[in-house]
Every structure is written in C-alpha cells, then in structure tokens.
Amino acid sequence: MTDRWALAPAEDGGVEIAPLGPDGLLAGPVLWEPDLATAVRGRPEVVRWVWRSTAEVYPRLLATGVRVERCYDVEDAETLLLGHEGRYGEPRSAAAALARLRGGPVPPDPPLRSAEPGAQSPLFEPQTVPVPLPDLVEVYAEQQRRHDATVHPDRMRLLTAAESAGMLVAAEMNRAGLPWSAEVHRRVLHELLGERYAGGGEPRRLAELADEVSAAFGRRVRPDLPADVIKAFAQAGIKVKSTRRWEIESVDHPAVKPLVEYKKLYRIWVAHGWSWLQDWVRDGRFRPEFLAGGTVTGRWVTHGGGALQIPKVIRRAVVADPGWRLVVADADQMEPRVLAAISRDPGLMEVAGRESDLYQSVSDRAFSGDRAQAKLAVLGAVYGQTSGDGLKNLAALRRRFPKAVAYVDDAARAGEEGRLVRTWLGRTCPPAAGAGEDAAEEAGIPQDEPAETPAGTEWVPGYASTNTRARGRFARNFVVQGSAADWALLVLAALRQTCADMAAELVFFQHDEVIVHCPEQEAEAVVTAIREAAELAGRLTFGETPVRFPFTTAVVECYADAK
C-alpha cells in the first residue's frame, strides 16, 4: 500500500486518481471519481497528493472542509527546477513541462488575472486545458530525475517539499482571513482624516492640510501632485528633485510640515481608506490572496489588498475574535543569523548562538560596543553598502568574520559575472536580476518612505539591469534573503503541522513575521509551537549548527499592541 497518490481534475468535472510507486510512476490503475472532495476524503491513508497546481485544487477542497497533510505541486516544482537549470522564466505549466519532455511546441503560461476584492479564486486562471493524469505522472517522474541531477539533490527535494507546503499554508490563510474590525477601522479613519465629504472628495483633514500647504506657498498648490509641489518649491527658490519625505524634510520652508503630514494621511486614505474597507473586508475578515514564492527570492507577496504594507495605525483594526488571541511572532535578526549558518563562519555562528542580542555581540567583538555601528556593518555586508563608512565597517567585519564576508562577496562576484547564484537549499537567482529604484517601482514597492533595507532587494520578472554592480548587490543579498525565505517556509510547514490538532489557524505571514489566531487557552501552546518550529526549521535547512533562530512573540487581542 502506497501513501502517495496522484490527482488530476478531469474534463467531465470528475477527478482521476492513482497510486504512485517509489520511482514516481503509476503503481496501480487510474481510477475515476465523480467528486474531488469525496476522492480525497475517502483515502485518509494518503499522506502526499501529487497534483498540477495547489491553487487549482486545494481551495475547492477547503471549501468542503477537506484538509490534506502534504502535497507535491508539479508546477511549483517546475519553476524551481527551471531556475536551477538556468532557464528561469520559461513556461512553468504542467502542459509546458510535458511538451518539453516530449520535444513538442511549448505553450505559454496562462496570464495573471487582475486582483478581485474578496475573491477566493487562484491567481492563475484554472480554465486551462486539463492535463490527463498519466501525462501528469510522466512529468512528475521526470522531475524526480531532474532533482537527482541538481547540485545538492537532498536539499533541492527539501526546498520543493517546503514550497509545496507553503502553497497549502497560503491557501488555508486565504480561506481563514485575517480578523478585522470594520468598526475600529472606521473609527481610526475618522480620527485621522475627519469627516468624509459627499462625492468622494478628500476628507476634511486632507482638505485642511492642502489649504495650509497652499497658504505657505502663497498660491494654490495640489499636494497630491509631485510636479506641482516641485514647481512651487522652485518658485520659492528651493530646488528639490522629488517629494519624498527624506528630501522634503531637509528643506526649511513653512510648507514642509503640512506637506509631510498630508502625504502620510493621503497614503492611508488611498491605500486603506473607506473604499479599501468596503472592497476587501467581509464578515469580519480581510482576505488578501497570499502567493507563496511570489518573488525570485522566495518571499511571499499578496495579490491585491496590500496586506504586506498595513500601516501601524491601521493595525488597530486587526482584532481577535471574542475569547481568542493573536499570537504575533517576529524572527529576531533573521538575516545575519542566516548568514552565519550558510557561511559557516565560526565566529559569527558562535555569536548567533548566544542568548544575547546578536548585534550587541557583534559590536563587542568588532566595534567597541557600538551596536548601531555593528548593525550597519552587518546589513551593509548583506545589502552591498560598501562605500564611505560602509567600506570602513565592512573592513572591520571582515577582520572578525572573514568567512561570512567572503561568502557574500563571492555571491556578488558571481552575480556581476552573470553566473547563477543559489540559496543554501538550491533556489536559484537568474543571472540578470533587476535592482535599484526603477525595479522597486515596477514591482509596486512604495518608494516615498525610506525602507528598513535598501530599495531594490526583490527581483522583478522581465526587468534586466545593465548595471553589473547592481546585479552583484542583488546576488549578495539573494543568497541571504533567499535562504531566509527557505527557512521560513519550513517554519510554516512545522507550525501548520502542530496547529492541525488545534483550533488555532495561521492568518498572516510576511518574510519575518507570522500571526496565529487561536482560542485564548491555546495561546501558550502556540508560542511553544512557534519556538519549536523555528528550531526544527533551522536544523532541517542548515544542518546542525550552533546558530539560534529565536522569535519574539506577543499574545495580544489587537495587532497594533504587538509592536
């Protein structure tokens, strides 16, 4: 009896299923079932289901109350394998993989659909031509052989399993939704923005600030139009290149204070105002569409709703259900810990294994106790800030932690030379990766506010920078950030497994933060589960190292109280 089965929706609305052998090939006859949920529910002995796309199948199962333990997402695996083979960007569908395998014309992938508020449908349109189960199994078996041909087959298999687990988590999070109080949200908007005017115009507070800006310039100025603001400053004898906050705040002019306040509130009004609330919150839940592995580094994105950029003040609306709590967990100094694990630098691993603050420990070793300087140095090494003070800091870091600095230096050099760069588990960065402000803007990453880390740390499909130094900076960051994303997937997988026997549900995730919504009496068990999941993920991802991967957790009723 095998615990691994393949599944493929059929054109007639039914589903084909069959057992698989250790070689990934069919180990029994292909069976037909009239109903997807019945087919899965009736086979509790199956541990792992192999299917074309989790986005195609799993939301339908969840809608009928069926949860699976594990899966293998063929199309997600195809993306990872294509990247490892230096073919990132080629069509990733099962139909395309089958065509490549048989030497036929390769069909393009279906287009991305537009985000739909409140939608519970997959990102890729499911109305593609179904792949018959024998053909799907042929692709799956070939993928197993391709895994054997990778640089580190065991690591690559672990990455593929982790990605498939992430797809399950994302679908379950989309189903659960993030608890959200529309009443609190409206109250916050009223406090910040004042009354709404008929006709959809700017609310009272924005109108007042716009008048203050105009009065300061002595003429009517539209603060929501950067060109108008830049022109107004020029007429006042002040040259500015943009209306970004850091540049505007360096100017001595009475328009600066109301302008900065206007920009902050305008952003909230546009991105999370009354229209957003109406579009995205239903029945006490905000349901963005989480997309696991949405960037080349493996970091998640959301398709619509801006869930990964919720302003702190708006987090007041994220409120647990009565009798329930939010367990908010932040990974502590994740990226330098990952750098220690992947570089195997003895000194940095020792520092990252201490109970004390990592940056303080680094500062004691190399920066005479100056924690801020140590943090700048570590992040500068990861993100490529190697000029000016950054160069001096890097030199001090290199003396104390030579293997760690050499690791990211080697990755940067490979990126500059156009070579493939991989995470610890084998996720691959294409040789031409977008970097810098333009790439960030194309990706929809807001650039008005200074980021915690330098802009351009995510790769944008279709964008190829001609700046070899920029590619090197990105590759330097990729090996750390991508390896951190791989580790985070295994944290989610382990946490999901623990929560399966509880009422607790994962409701939110971004690269270093996870939120679990649970009954109050389960909160401490969830805190423990998060800690144990982080420890297990560290061992699975990087092997036995002294590096610790702690989380700071808070058990709260409101998300805003966790910060």
Coordinates of N, CA and C in Angstrom, one line a residue, residues 322-514:
P322 N -13.9 37.4 19.9 CA -14.1 37.3 21.4 C -13.6 35.9 21.9
G323 N -12.8 35.9 22.9 CA -12.3 34.7 23.5 C -11.1 34.2 22.8
W324 N -10.7 34.8 21.8 CA -9.5 34.4 21.0 C -8.4 35.4 21.2
R325 N -7.2 35.0 20.7 CA -6.0 35.9 20.8 C -5.2 35.8 19.5
L326 N -4.4 36.8 19.2 CA -3.5 36.8 18.2 C -2.1 36.6 18.7
V327 N -1.4 35.6 18.3 CA 0.0 35.3 18.6 C 0.8 35.9 17.5
V328 N 1.5 37.0 17.8 CA 2.3 37.7 16.8 C 3.8 37.4 17.0
A329 N 4.4 36.8 16.0 CA 5.8 36.3 16.2 C 6.7 37.0 15.2
D330 N 7.8 37.6 15.6 CA 8.8 38.2 14.8 C 10.1 37.5 14.9
A331 N 10.7 37.1 13.8 CA 12.0 36.5 13.9 C 13.0 37.5 14.2
D332 N 13.9 37.2 15.2 CA 14.9 38.2 15.7 C 16.1 38.1 14.8
Q333 N 16.4 39.3 14.2 CA 17.7 39.4 13.4 C 17.9 38.2 12.5
M334 N 16.9 37.9 11.7 CA 16.9 36.7 10.9 C 18.1 36.7 9.9
E335 N 18.3 37.7 9.2 CA 19.2 37.7 8.1 C 20.7 37.5 8.5
P336 N 21.2 38.2 9.5 CA 22.6 37.9 10.0 C 22.7 36.5 10.5
R337 N 21.6 35.9 11.1 CA 21.7 34.6 11.6 C 21.8 33.6 10.5
V338 N 21.0 33.9 9.4 CA 21.1 33.0 8.2 C 22.5 33.1 7.6
L339 N 23.0 34.3 7.6 CA 24.4 34.5 7.0 C 25.4 33.6 7.8
A340 N 25.2 33.6 9.1 CA 26.1 32.8 9.9 C 26.0 31.3 9.6
A341 N 24.8 30.8 9.4 CA 24.5 29.4 9.1 C 25.0 29.0 7.7
I342 N 24.8 29.9 6.7 CA 25.2 29.5 5.3 C 26.7 29.7 5.1
S343 N 27.3 30.6 5.8 CA 28.8 30.9 5.6 C 29.6 29.9 6.4
R344 N 29.0 29.4 7.5 CA 29.8 28.5 8.4 C 31.0 29.3 9.0
D345 N 30.8 30.6 9.2 CA 31.8 31.4 9.8 C 31.8 31.0 11.3
P346 N 32.9 30.5 11.9 CA 32.9 30.1 13.3 C 32.6 31.2 14.2
G347 N 33.2 32.4 14.0 CA 32.9 33.5 14.9 C 31.5 34.0 14.9
L348 N 30.9 34.1 13.7 CA 29.6 34.6 13.6 C 28.6 33.5 14.1
M349 N 28.9 32.3 13.8 CA 28.0 31.2 14.3 C 28.0 31.2 15.9
E350 N 29.2 31.4 16.4 CA 29.2 31.5 17.9 C 28.4 32.7 18.5
V351 N 28.5 33.8 17.8 CA 27.7 35.0 18.2 C 26.2 34.7 18.0
A352 N 25.9 34.1 16.9 CA 24.5 33.9 16.6 C 23.9 32.8 17.4
G353 N 24.7 32.0 18.2 CA 24.2 31.0 19.1 C 24.0 31.5 20.5
R354 N 24.4 32.7 20.8 CA 24.2 33.2 22.1 C 22.8 33.6 22.4
E355 N 22.5 33.6 23.7 CA 21.1 34.1 24.1 C 21.0 35.6 24.0
S356 N 22.2 36.3 24.0 CA 22.2 37.8 24.0 C 21.8 38.3 22.6
D357 N 21.6 39.6 22.5 CA 21.3 40.3 21.3 C 22.5 40.2 20.3
L358 N 22.2 39.8 19.1 CA 23.2 39.5 18.1 C 24.1 40.7 17.8
Y359 N 23.4 41.8 17.5 CA 24.1 43.0 17.1 C 25.0 43.5 18.2
Q360 N 24.6 43.4 19.4 CA 25.4 43.8 20.6 C 26.6 42.9 20.7
S361 N 26.4 41.6 20.4 CA 27.5 40.7 20.5 C 28.5 41.0 19.4
V362 N 28.1 41.3 18.2 CA 29.0 41.7 17.1 C 29.7 42.9 17.4
S363 N 29.0 43.9 18.0 CA 29.7 45.2 18.4 C 30.8 45.0 19.4
D364 N 30.5 44.0 20.4 CA 31.5 43.8 21.4 C 32.8 43.1 20.8
R365 N 32.6 42.4 19.7 CA 33.7 41.7 19.0 C 34.5 42.7 18.1
A366 N 33.8 43.6 17.4 CA 34.4 44.3 16.3 C 34.2 45.8 16.3
F367 N 33.3 46.3 17.1 CA 33.0 47.7 17.0 C 33.0 48.4 18.4
S368 N 33.8 48.0 19.3 CA 34.0 48.6 20.6 C 32.7 48.9 21.3
G369 N 31.7 48.0 21.2 CA 30.5 48.1 21.9 C 29.4 49.0 21.2
D370 N 29.7 49.5 20.0 CA 28.8 50.4 19.3 C 27.8 49.5 18.5
R371 N 26.6 49.3 19.1 CA 25.6 48.4 18.5 C 25.2 48.9 17.2
A372 N 24.9 50.2 17.1 CA 24.3 50.8 15.9 C 25.3 50.6 14.7
Q373 N 26.6 50.8 15.0 CA 27.7 50.6 14.0 C 27.7 49.2 13.6
A374 N 27.6 48.3 14.5 CA 27.6 46.8 14.2 C 26.5 46.4 13.3
K375 N 25.3 47.0 13.6 CA 24.1 46.6 12.7 C 24.3 47.2 11.3
L376 N 24.8 48.4 11.2 CA 25.1 49.0 9.9 C 26.1 48.1 9.1
A377 N 27.1 47.6 9.8 CA 28.1 46.9 9.1 C 27.5 45.5 8.6
V378 N 26.8 44.8 9.4 CA 26.2 43.5 9.0 C 25.2 43.7 7.9
L379 N 24.3 44.7 8.0 CA 23.4 44.9 6.9 C 24.1 45.4 5.7
G380 N 25.1 46.2 5.9 CA 25.9 46.7 4.7 C 26.6 45.5 4.0
A381 N 27.0 44.5 4.7 CA 27.6 43.4 4.0 C 26.6 42.6 3.3
V382 N 25.4 42.5 3.8 CA 24.3 41.7 3.1 C 23.8 42.5 1.9
Y383 N 23.6 43.8 2.1 CA 23.0 44.6 1.1 C 23.9 45.4 0.1
G384 N 25.2 45.2 0.4 CA 26.1 45.8 -0.6 C 26.4 47.3 -0.4
Q385 N 26.2 47.8 0.8 CA 26.6 49.2 1.1 C 28.0 49.2 1.5
T386 N 28.9 49.3 0.5 CA 30.3 49.2 0.7 C 31.1 50.4 0.3
S387 N 30.5 51.6 0.4 CA 31.2 52.8 0.1 C 31.2 53.7 1.3
G388 N 32.1 54.7 1.4 CA 32.1 55.6 2.6 C 32.3 54.8 3.9
D389 N 31.5 55.1 4.8 CA 31.5 54.5 6.1 C 31.3 53.0 6.0
G390 N 30.5 52.6 5.0 CA 30.2 51.2 4.8 C 31.4 50.4 4.5
L391 N 32.3 51.0 3.7 CA 33.6 50.3 3.4 C 34.4 50.1 4.7
K392 N 34.5 51.1 5.5 CA 35.3 51.0 6.8 C 34.6 50.0 7.7
N393 N 33.3 50.0 7.8 CA 32.6 49.0 8.6 C 32.8 47.6 8.1
L394 N 32.8 47.4 6.8 CA 33.0 46.1 6.2 C 34.4 45.6 6.5
A395 N 35.4 46.5 6.4 CA 36.8 46.0 6.7 C 36.9 45.5 8.2
A396 N 36.2 46.2 9.1 CA 36.2 45.7 10.5 C 35.5 44.4 10.6
L397 N 34.4 44.2 9.9 CA 33.6 43.0 9.9 C 34.5 41.8 9.3
R398 N 35.2 42.1 8.2 CA 36.0 41.1 7.5 C 37.1 40.6 8.5
R399 N 37.7 41.5 9.3 CA 38.7 41.0 10.2 C 38.2 40.0 11.2
R400 N 37.0 40.2 11.7 CA 36.5 39.4 12.7 C 35.7 38.2 12.2
F401 N 35.0 38.3 11.0 CA 34.2 37.3 10.5 C 34.5 37.1 9.0
P402 N 35.7 36.6 8.7 CA 36.2 36.6 7.3 C 35.3 35.7 6.4
K403 N 34.9 34.5 6.9 CA 34.2 33.6 6.1 C 32.8 34.1 5.7
A404 N 32.2 34.8 6.6 CA 30.9 35.4 6.4 C 30.9 36.5 5.3
V405 N 31.9 37.4 5.4 CA 32.0 38.4 4.4 C 32.4 37.8 3.1
A406 N 33.3 36.8 3.1 CA 33.8 36.2 1.8 C 32.6 35.5 1.1
Y407 N 31.7 35.0 1.9 CA 30.5 34.3 1.3 C 29.7 35.2 0.5
V408 N 29.3 36.4 1.0 CA 28.5 37.3 0.3 C 29.3 38.0 -0.8
D409 N 30.6 38.2 -0.6 CA 31.5 38.8 -1.6 C 31.5 37.8 -2.8
D410 N 31.6 36.5 -2.6 CA 31.7 35.6 -3.7 C 30.4 35.6 -4.5
A411 N 29.3 35.7 -3.8 CA 27.9 35.8 -4.4 C 27.8 37.0 -5.3
A412 N 28.3 38.1 -4.8 CA 28.3 39.4 -5.5 C 29.1 39.2 -6.8
R413 N 30.3 38.6 -6.7 CA 31.2 38.5 -7.8 C 30.5 37.6 -8.9
A414 N 29.8 36.5 -8.4 CA 29.1 35.6 -9.4 C 28.0 36.4 -10.1
G415 N 27.3 37.2 -9.3 CA 26.2 38.0 -9.9 C 26.8 38.9 -11.0
E416 N 27.9 39.6 -10.7 CA 28.4 40.6 -11.6 C 28.9 39.9 -12.9
E417 N 29.4 38.6 -12.7 CA 29.9 37.9 -13.9 C 28.8 37.1 -14.6
G418 N 27.5 37.3 -14.2 CA 26.4 36.6 -14.9 C 26.3 35.2 -14.6
R419 N 26.9 34.7 -13.5 CA 26.7 33.3 -13.1 C 25.5 33.1 -12.3
L420 N 25.0 31.8 -12.2 CA 23.9 31.5 -11.3 C 24.3 31.6 -9.9
V421 N 23.4 32.1 -9.0 CA 23.7 32.1 -7.6 C 22.5 31.4 -6.9
R422 N 22.8 30.6 -5.9 CA 21.8 29.8 -5.3 C 21.7 30.0 -3.8
T423 N 20.5 29.8 -3.2 CA 20.3 29.8 -1.8 C 20.9 28.4 -1.3
W424 N 20.9 28.3 0.1 CA 21.5 27.1 0.7 C 20.8 25.8 0.2
L425 N 19.4 25.9 0.0 CA 18.7 24.8 -0.4 C 18.6 24.6 -1.9
G426 N 19.0 25.6 -2.7 CA 19.1 25.5 -4.1 C 18.2 26.4 -5.0
R427 N 17.4 27.3 -4.3 CA 16.7 28.3 -5.1 C 17.7 29.1 -5.9
T428 N 17.4 29.4 -7.1 CA 18.4 30.0 -8.0 C 18.0 31.4 -8.4
C429 N 19.0 32.3 -8.4 CA 18.8 33.7 -8.8 C 19.2 33.7 -10.3
P430 N 18.4 34.2 -11.2 CA 18.8 34.4 -12.6 C 20.0 35.3 -12.7
P431 N 20.8 35.1 -13.8 CA 22.0 35.9 -14.0 C 21.8 37.4 -14.1
A432 N 20.6 37.8 -14.6 CA 20.3 39.2 -14.8 C 19.2 39.6 -13.9
A433 N 19.4 40.2 -12.8 CA 18.4 40.5 -11.8 C 18.2 42.0 -11.7
G434 N 16.9 42.4 -11.7 CA 16.6 43.8 -11.5 C 17.0 44.3 -10.2
A435 N 17.6 45.5 -10.1 CA 18.0 46.1 -8.9 C 17.8 47.6 -8.9
G436 N 17.6 48.2 -7.8 CA 17.6 49.7 -7.7 C 16.1 50.2 -7.7
E437 N 16.0 51.5 -7.7 CA 14.8 52.2 -7.6 C 13.8 51.9 -8.6
D438 N 14.2 51.8 -9.9 CA 13.3 51.6 -11.0 C 12.6 50.2 -10.9
A439 N 13.4 49.2 -10.5 CA 12.9 47.9 -10.3 C 11.9 47.8 -9.2
A440 N 12.2 48.5 -8.1 CA 11.3 48.5 -7.0 C 10.0 49.2 -7.4
E441 N 10.0 50.3 -8.2 CA 8.8 51.0 -8.6 C 8.0 50.1 -9.5
E442 N 8.7 49.3 -10.4 CA 8.0 48.4 -11.3 C 7.2 47.4 -10.5
A443 N 7.9 46.9 -9.4 CA 7.3 45.9 -8.6 C 6.1 46.4 -7.7
G444 N 5.9 47.7 -7.7 CA 4.8 48.3 -6.9 C 5.2 48.5 -5.5
I445 N 6.6 48.5 -5.2 CA 7.1 48.8 -3.9 C 7.1 50.3 -3.6
P446 N 6.3 50.8 -2.7 CA 6.3 52.3 -2.5 C 7.7 52.8 -2.2
Q447 N 8.0 53.9 -2.8 CA 9.3 54.5 -2.6 C 9.3 55.8 -1.8
D448 N 8.1 56.3 -1.4 CA 8.0 57.6 -0.7 C 8.7 57.5 0.6
E449 N 8.6 56.4 1.3 CA 9.2 56.3 2.6 C 10.5 55.5 2.6
P450 N 11.5 55.9 3.4 CA 12.7 55.1 3.4 C 12.5 53.7 3.9
A451 N 13.0 52.7 3.3 CA 12.8 51.3 3.7 C 13.8 51.0 4.8
E452 N 13.4 49.9 5.5 CA 14.4 49.5 6.6 C 15.6 48.9 5.9
T453 N 15.5 48.3 4.7 CA 16.7 47.9 4.0 C 16.7 48.6 2.6
P454 N 17.8 48.6 2.0 CA 17.9 49.3 0.7 C 16.9 48.9 -0.3
A455 N 16.5 49.8 -1.2 CA 15.5 49.5 -2.2 C 16.1 48.6 -3.2
G456 N 15.3 47.8 -3.9 CA 15.7 47.0 -5.0 C 16.2 45.6 -4.6
T457 N 15.7 45.1 -3.4 CA 16.1 43.8 -3.0 C 15.2 42.7 -3.4
E458 N 14.3 43.0 -4.3 CA 13.4 42.0 -4.9 C 13.6 42.0 -6.4
W459 N 13.6 40.9 -7.0 CA 13.8 40.8 -8.4 C 12.4 41.0 -9.1
V460 N 12.4 41.7 -10.2 CA 11.2 41.9 -11.0 C 11.2 41.1 -12.3
P461 N 10.2 40.2 -12.5 CA 10.2 39.5 -13.7 C 10.2 40.4 -14.9
G462 N 11.0 40.1 -15.9 CA 11.0 40.9 -17.1 C 11.9 42.1 -17.0
Y463 N 12.6 42.4 -15.9 CA 13.4 43.6 -15.7 C 14.9 43.1 -15.7
A464 N 15.7 43.5 -16.5 CA 17.1 43.1 -16.5 C 18.0 44.3 -16.5
S465 N 18.7 44.5 -15.4 CA 19.6 45.7 -15.2 C 20.8 45.5 -16.0
T466 N 21.3 46.6 -16.6 CA 22.6 46.5 -17.3 C 23.7 46.9 -16.4
N467 N 23.4 47.2 -15.2 CA 24.5 47.6 -14.2 C 25.0 46.4 -13.5
T468 N 26.2 46.0 -13.9 CA 26.7 44.7 -13.3 C 26.9 44.9 -11.8
R469 N 27.2 46.1 -11.3 CA 27.4 46.2 -9.9 C 26.1 46.1 -9.2
A470 N 25.0 46.5 -9.8 CA 23.7 46.4 -9.2 C 23.3 44.9 -9.1
R471 N 23.7 44.1 -10.2 CA 23.4 42.7 -10.2 C 24.2 42.0 -9.1
G472 N 25.4 42.5 -8.9 CA 26.2 41.9 -7.8 C 25.6 42.2 -6.4
R473 N 25.1 43.4 -6.2 CA 24.5 43.7 -5.0 C 23.3 42.8 -4.7
F474 N 22.5 42.6 -5.8 CA 21.3 41.8 -5.6 C 21.7 40.4 -5.3
A475 N 22.7 39.8 -6.0 CA 23.1 38.4 -5.8 C 23.7 38.3 -4.3
R476 N 24.4 39.3 -3.9 CA 24.9 39.3 -2.5 C 23.7 39.2 -1.5
N477 N 22.7 39.9 -1.8 CA 21.5 39.9 -0.9 C 20.7 38.6 -1.1
F478 N 20.7 38.1 -2.3 CA 19.8 37.0 -2.6 C 20.2 35.7 -1.8
V479 N 21.5 35.5 -1.7 CA 21.9 34.2 -1.0 C 21.5 34.2 0.5
V480 N 21.4 35.4 1.0 CA 20.9 35.5 2.4 C 19.4 35.6 2.5
Q481 N 18.8 36.5 1.8 CA 17.4 36.7 1.9 C 16.6 35.5 1.4
G482 N 17.2 34.9 0.3 CA 16.5 33.7 -0.3 C 16.6 32.5 0.7
S483 N 17.8 32.3 1.3 CA 18.0 31.2 2.3 C 17.1 31.5 3.5
A484 N 16.9 32.7 3.9 CA 16.0 33.0 5.0 C 14.5 32.7 4.6
A485 N 14.2 32.9 3.3 CA 12.8 32.6 2.9 C 12.6 31.0 2.9
D486 N 13.7 30.3 2.5 CA 13.6 28.8 2.5 C 13.4 28.4 4.0
W487 N 14.1 28.9 4.9 CA 14.0 28.6 6.3 C 12.6 28.9 6.8
A488 N 12.0 30.1 6.4 CA 10.7 30.5 6.9 C 9.6 29.5 6.4
L489 N 9.8 29.0 5.2 CA 8.8 28.0 4.7 C 8.8 26.8 5.5
L490 N 9.9 26.3 6.0 CA 9.9 25.2 6.9 C 9.4 25.5 8.2
V491 N 9.5 26.7 8.7 CA 8.9 27.1 9.9 C 7.4 27.0 9.8
L492 N 6.8 27.5 8.7 CA 5.4 27.5 8.4 C 4.9 26.1 8.3
A493 N 5.7 25.2 7.6 CA 5.3 23.8 7.5 C 5.2 23.1 8.8
A494 N 6.2 23.3 9.7 CA 6.2 22.7 11.0 C 5.1 23.3 11.9
L495 N 4.8 24.6 11.8 CA 3.8 25.2 12.6 C 2.4 24.7 12.1
R496 N 2.2 24.6 10.8 CA 1.0 24.1 10.3 C 0.7 22.7 10.8
Q497 N 1.7 21.9 10.9 CA 1.5 20.5 11.3 C 1.1 20.5 12.8
T498 N 1.7 21.3 13.6 CA 1.3 21.4 15.0 C -0.1 21.9 15.2
C499 N -0.5 22.9 14.5 CA -1.8 23.5 14.6 C -2.9 22.7 14.0
A500 N -2.5 21.6 13.3 CA -3.6 20.8 12.7 C -4.4 20.1 13.8
D501 N -3.9 19.9 14.9 CA -4.6 19.3 16.0 C -5.2 20.3 17.0
M502 N -5.2 21.5 16.6 CA -5.7 22.6 17.5 C -6.8 23.4 16.7
A503 N -7.5 24.3 17.4 CA -8.4 25.2 16.8 C -7.6 26.4 16.1
A504 N -6.4 26.6 16.5 CA -5.5 27.7 16.0 C -5.4 27.7 14.5
E505 N -5.3 28.8 13.9 CA -5.2 28.9 12.5 C -4.2 30.0 12.1
L506 N -3.3 29.7 11.1 CA -2.4 30.7 10.6 C -3.2 31.7 9.8
V507 N -3.0 33.0 10.1 CA -3.8 34.0 9.4 C -3.0 35.1 8.7
F508 N -1.7 35.1 8.9 CA -0.8 36.2 8.3 C 0.6 35.7 8.3
F509 N 1.3 36.1 7.2 CA 2.7 35.8 7.1 C 3.4 36.8 6.2
Q510 N 4.5 37.4 6.6 CA 5.5 38.0 5.7 C 6.9 37.6 6.1
H511 N 7.9 38.0 5.5 CA 9.2 37.3 5.5 C 9.7 37.0 6.9
D512 N 9.5 37.8 7.9 CA 10.0 37.5 9.2 C 8.9 37.6 10.3
E513 N 7.7 37.5 9.9 CA 6.6 37.7 10.9 C 5.5 36.7 10.5
V514 N 4.9 36.1 11.6 CA 3.7 35.2 11.4 C 2.7 35.5 12.5

